[in-house]
mmCIF file of N, CA and C in Angstrom:
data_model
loop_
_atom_site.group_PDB
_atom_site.id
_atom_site.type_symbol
_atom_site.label_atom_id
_atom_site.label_comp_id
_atom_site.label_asym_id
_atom_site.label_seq_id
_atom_site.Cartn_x
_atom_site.Cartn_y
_atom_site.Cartn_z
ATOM 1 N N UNK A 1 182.798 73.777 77.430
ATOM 2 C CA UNK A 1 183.265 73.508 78.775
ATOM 3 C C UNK A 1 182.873 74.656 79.707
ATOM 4 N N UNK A 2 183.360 76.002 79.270
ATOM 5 C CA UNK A 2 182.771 76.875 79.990
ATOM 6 C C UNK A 2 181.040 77.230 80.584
ATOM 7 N N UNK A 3 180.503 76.693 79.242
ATOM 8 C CA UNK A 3 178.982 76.929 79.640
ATOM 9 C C UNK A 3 178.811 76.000 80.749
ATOM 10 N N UNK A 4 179.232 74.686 80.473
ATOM 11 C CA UNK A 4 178.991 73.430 81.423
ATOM 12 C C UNK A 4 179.532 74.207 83.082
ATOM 13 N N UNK A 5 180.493 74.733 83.104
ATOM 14 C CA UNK A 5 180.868 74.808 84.133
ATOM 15 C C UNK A 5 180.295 76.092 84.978
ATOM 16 N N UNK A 6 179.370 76.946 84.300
ATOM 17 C CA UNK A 6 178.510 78.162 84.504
ATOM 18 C C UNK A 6 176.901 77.155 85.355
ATOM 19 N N UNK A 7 176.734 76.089 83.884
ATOM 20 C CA UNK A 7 175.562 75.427 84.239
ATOM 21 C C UNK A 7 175.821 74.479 85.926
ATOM 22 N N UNK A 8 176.923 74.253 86.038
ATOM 23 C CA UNK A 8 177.284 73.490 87.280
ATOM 24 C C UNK A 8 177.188 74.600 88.743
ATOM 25 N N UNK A 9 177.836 75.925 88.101
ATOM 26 C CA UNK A 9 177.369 76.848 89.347
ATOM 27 C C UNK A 9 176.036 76.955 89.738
ATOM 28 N N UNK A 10 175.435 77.224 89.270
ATOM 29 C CA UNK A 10 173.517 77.298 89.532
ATOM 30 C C UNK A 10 173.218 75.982 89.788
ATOM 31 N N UNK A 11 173.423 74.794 89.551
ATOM 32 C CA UNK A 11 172.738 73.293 90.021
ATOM 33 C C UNK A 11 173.834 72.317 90.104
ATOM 34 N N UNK A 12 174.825 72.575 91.104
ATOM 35 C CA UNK A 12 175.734 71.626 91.451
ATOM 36 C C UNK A 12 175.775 70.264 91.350
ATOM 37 N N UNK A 13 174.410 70.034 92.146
ATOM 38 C CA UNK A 13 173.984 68.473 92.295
ATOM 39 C C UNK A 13 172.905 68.334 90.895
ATOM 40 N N UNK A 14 173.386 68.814 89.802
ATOM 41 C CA UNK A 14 172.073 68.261 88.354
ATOM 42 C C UNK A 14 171.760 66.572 88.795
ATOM 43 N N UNK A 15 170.978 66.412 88.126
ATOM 44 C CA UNK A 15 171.023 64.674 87.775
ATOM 45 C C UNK A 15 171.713 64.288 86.878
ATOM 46 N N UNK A 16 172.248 65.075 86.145
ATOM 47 C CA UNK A 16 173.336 64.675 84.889
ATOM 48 C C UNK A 16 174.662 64.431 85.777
ATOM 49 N N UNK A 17 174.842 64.322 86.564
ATOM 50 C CA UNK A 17 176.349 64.260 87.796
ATOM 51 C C UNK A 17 176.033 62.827 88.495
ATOM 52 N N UNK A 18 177.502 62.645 89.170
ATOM 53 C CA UNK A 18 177.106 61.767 89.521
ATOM 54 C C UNK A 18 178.389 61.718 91.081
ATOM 55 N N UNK A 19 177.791 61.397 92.409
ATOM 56 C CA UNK A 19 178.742 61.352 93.384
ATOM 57 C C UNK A 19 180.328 60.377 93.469
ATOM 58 N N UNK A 20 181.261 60.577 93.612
ATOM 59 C CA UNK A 20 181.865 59.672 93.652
ATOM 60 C C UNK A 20 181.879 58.767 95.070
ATOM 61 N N UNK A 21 181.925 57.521 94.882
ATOM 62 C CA UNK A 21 182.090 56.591 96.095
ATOM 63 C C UNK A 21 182.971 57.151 97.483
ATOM 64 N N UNK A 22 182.598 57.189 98.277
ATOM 65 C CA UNK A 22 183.502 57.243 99.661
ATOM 66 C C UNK A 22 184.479 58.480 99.470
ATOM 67 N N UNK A 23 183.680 59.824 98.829
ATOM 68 C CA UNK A 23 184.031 60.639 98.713
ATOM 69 C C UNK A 23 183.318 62.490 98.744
ATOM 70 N N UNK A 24 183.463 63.368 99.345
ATOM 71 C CA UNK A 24 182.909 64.510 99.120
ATOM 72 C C UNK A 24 182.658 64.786 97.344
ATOM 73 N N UNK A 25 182.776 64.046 96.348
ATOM 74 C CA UNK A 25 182.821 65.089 95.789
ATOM 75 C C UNK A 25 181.881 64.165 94.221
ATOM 76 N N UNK A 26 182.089 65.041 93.309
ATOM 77 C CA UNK A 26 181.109 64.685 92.254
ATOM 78 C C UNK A 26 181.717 64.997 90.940
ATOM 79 N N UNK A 27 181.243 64.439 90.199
ATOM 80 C CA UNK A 27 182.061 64.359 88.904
ATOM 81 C C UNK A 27 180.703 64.646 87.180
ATOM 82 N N UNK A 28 181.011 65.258 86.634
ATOM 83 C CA UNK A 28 179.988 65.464 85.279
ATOM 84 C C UNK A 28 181.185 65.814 83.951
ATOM 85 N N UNK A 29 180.839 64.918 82.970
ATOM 86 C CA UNK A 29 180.976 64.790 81.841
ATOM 87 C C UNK A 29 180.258 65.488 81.081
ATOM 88 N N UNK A 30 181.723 65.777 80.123
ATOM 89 C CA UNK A 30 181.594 66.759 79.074
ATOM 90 C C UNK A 30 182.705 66.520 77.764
ATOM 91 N N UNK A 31 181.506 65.481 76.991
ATOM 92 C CA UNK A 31 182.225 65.449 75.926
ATOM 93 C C UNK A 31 183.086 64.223 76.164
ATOM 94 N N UNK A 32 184.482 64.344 75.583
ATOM 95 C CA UNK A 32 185.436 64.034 76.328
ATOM 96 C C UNK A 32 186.166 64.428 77.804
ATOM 97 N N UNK A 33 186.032 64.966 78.181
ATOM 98 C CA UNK A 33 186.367 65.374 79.075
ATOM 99 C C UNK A 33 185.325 65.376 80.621
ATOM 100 N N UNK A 34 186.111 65.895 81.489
ATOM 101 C CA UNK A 34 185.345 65.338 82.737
ATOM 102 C C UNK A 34 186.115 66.338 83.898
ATOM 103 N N UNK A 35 184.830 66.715 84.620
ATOM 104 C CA UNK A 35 185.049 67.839 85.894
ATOM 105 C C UNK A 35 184.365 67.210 87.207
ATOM 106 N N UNK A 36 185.511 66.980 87.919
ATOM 107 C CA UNK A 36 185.165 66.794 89.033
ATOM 108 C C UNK A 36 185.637 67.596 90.196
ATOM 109 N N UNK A 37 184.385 67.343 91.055
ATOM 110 C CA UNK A 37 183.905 69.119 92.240
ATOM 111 C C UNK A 37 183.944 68.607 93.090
ATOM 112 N N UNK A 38 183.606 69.208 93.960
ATOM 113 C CA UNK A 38 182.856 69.219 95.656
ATOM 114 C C UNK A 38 181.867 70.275 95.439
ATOM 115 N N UNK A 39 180.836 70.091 96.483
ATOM 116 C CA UNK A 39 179.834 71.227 96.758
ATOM 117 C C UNK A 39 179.897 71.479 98.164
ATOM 118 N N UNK A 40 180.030 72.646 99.064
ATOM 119 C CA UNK A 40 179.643 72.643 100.289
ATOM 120 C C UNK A 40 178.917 74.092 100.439
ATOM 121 N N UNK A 41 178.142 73.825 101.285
ATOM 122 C CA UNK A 41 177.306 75.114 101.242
ATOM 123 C C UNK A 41 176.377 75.253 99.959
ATOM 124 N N UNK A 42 175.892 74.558 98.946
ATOM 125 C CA UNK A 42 175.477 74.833 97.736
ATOM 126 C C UNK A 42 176.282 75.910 96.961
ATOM 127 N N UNK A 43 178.048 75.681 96.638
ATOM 128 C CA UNK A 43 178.785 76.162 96.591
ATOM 129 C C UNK A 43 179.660 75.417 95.584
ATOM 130 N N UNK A 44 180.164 74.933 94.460
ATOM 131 C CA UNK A 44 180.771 74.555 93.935
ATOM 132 C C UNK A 44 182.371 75.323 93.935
ATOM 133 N N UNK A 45 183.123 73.878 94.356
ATOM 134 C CA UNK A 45 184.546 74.218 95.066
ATOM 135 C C UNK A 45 185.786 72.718 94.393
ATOM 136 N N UNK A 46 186.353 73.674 94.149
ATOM 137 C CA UNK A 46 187.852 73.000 93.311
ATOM 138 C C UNK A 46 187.652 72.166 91.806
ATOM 139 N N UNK A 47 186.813 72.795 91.098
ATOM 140 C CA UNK A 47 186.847 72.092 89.960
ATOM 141 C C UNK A 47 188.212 71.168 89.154
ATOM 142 N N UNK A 48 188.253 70.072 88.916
ATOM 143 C CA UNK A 48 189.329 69.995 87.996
ATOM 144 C C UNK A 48 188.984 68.950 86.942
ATOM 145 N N UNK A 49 189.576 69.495 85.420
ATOM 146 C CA UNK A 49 189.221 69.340 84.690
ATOM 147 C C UNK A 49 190.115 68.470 83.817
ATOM 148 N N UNK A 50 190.032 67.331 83.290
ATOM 149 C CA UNK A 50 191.003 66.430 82.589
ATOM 150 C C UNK A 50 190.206 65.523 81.669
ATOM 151 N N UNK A 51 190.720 65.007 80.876
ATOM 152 C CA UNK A 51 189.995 64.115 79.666
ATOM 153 C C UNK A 51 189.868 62.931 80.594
ATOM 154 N N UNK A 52 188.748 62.245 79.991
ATOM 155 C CA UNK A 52 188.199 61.131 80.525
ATOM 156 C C UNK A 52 188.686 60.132 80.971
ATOM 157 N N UNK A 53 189.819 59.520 79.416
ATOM 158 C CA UNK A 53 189.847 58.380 79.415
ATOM 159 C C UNK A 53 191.471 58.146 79.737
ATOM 160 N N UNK A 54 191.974 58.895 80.086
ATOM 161 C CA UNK A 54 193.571 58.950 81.200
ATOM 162 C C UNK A 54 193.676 58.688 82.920
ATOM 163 N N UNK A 55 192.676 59.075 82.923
ATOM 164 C CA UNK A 55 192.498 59.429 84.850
ATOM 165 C C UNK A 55 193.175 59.939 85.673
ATOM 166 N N UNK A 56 194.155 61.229 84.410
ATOM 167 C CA UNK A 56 194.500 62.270 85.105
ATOM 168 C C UNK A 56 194.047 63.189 86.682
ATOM 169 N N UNK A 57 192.440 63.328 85.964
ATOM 170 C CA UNK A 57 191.939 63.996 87.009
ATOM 171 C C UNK A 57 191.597 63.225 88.459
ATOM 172 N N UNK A 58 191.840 62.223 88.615
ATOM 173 C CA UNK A 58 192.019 61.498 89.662
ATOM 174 C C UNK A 58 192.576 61.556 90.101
ATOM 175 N N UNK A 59 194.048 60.869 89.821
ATOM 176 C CA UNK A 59 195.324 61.161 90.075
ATOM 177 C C UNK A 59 195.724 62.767 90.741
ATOM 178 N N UNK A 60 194.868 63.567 90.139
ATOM 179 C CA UNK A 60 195.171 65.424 90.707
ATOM 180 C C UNK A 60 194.537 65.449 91.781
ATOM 181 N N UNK A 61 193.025 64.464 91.740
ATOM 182 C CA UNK A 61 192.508 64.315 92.978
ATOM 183 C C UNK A 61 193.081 63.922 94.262
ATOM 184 N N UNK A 62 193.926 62.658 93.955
ATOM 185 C CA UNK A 62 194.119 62.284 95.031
ATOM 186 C C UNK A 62 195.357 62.866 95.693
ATOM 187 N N UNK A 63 196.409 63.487 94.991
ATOM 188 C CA UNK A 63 197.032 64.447 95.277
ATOM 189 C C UNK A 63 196.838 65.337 95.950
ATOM 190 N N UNK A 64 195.235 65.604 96.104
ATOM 191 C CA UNK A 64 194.543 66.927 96.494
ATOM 192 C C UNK A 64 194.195 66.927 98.786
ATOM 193 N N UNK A 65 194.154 65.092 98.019
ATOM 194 C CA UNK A 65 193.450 65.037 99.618
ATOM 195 C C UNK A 65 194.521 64.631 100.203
#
């Protein structure tokens, strides 16, 4: 997870990511698990990190906005 999230600082937008709909922000899988960002500025901002298949990290998302 950590490397992934080192590899996400240097190439925010990889092609391994993917944008979410009607939203700033982007999401990449890992494993089980799943981190979804924003980028502004070529800047990776608010990571959060939750297993896939709950949709925790959504739920934190939308909390967020």
């Amino acid at each position: 997870m950590a490397v992934r999230l080192f590899d996400l600082l240097h190439a925010p937008e990889a092609s391994d990511t993917s944008a979410l709909k009607n939203s700033p922000y982007r999401r990449a899988d890992v494993g089980e698990y799943r981190i979804v960002y924003r980028v502004e500025d070529d800047v990776l901002l608010e990571p959060l990190i939750g297993k896939r298949n709950d949709g925790d990290v959504y739920k934190r998302l939308g909390r967020m906005g």
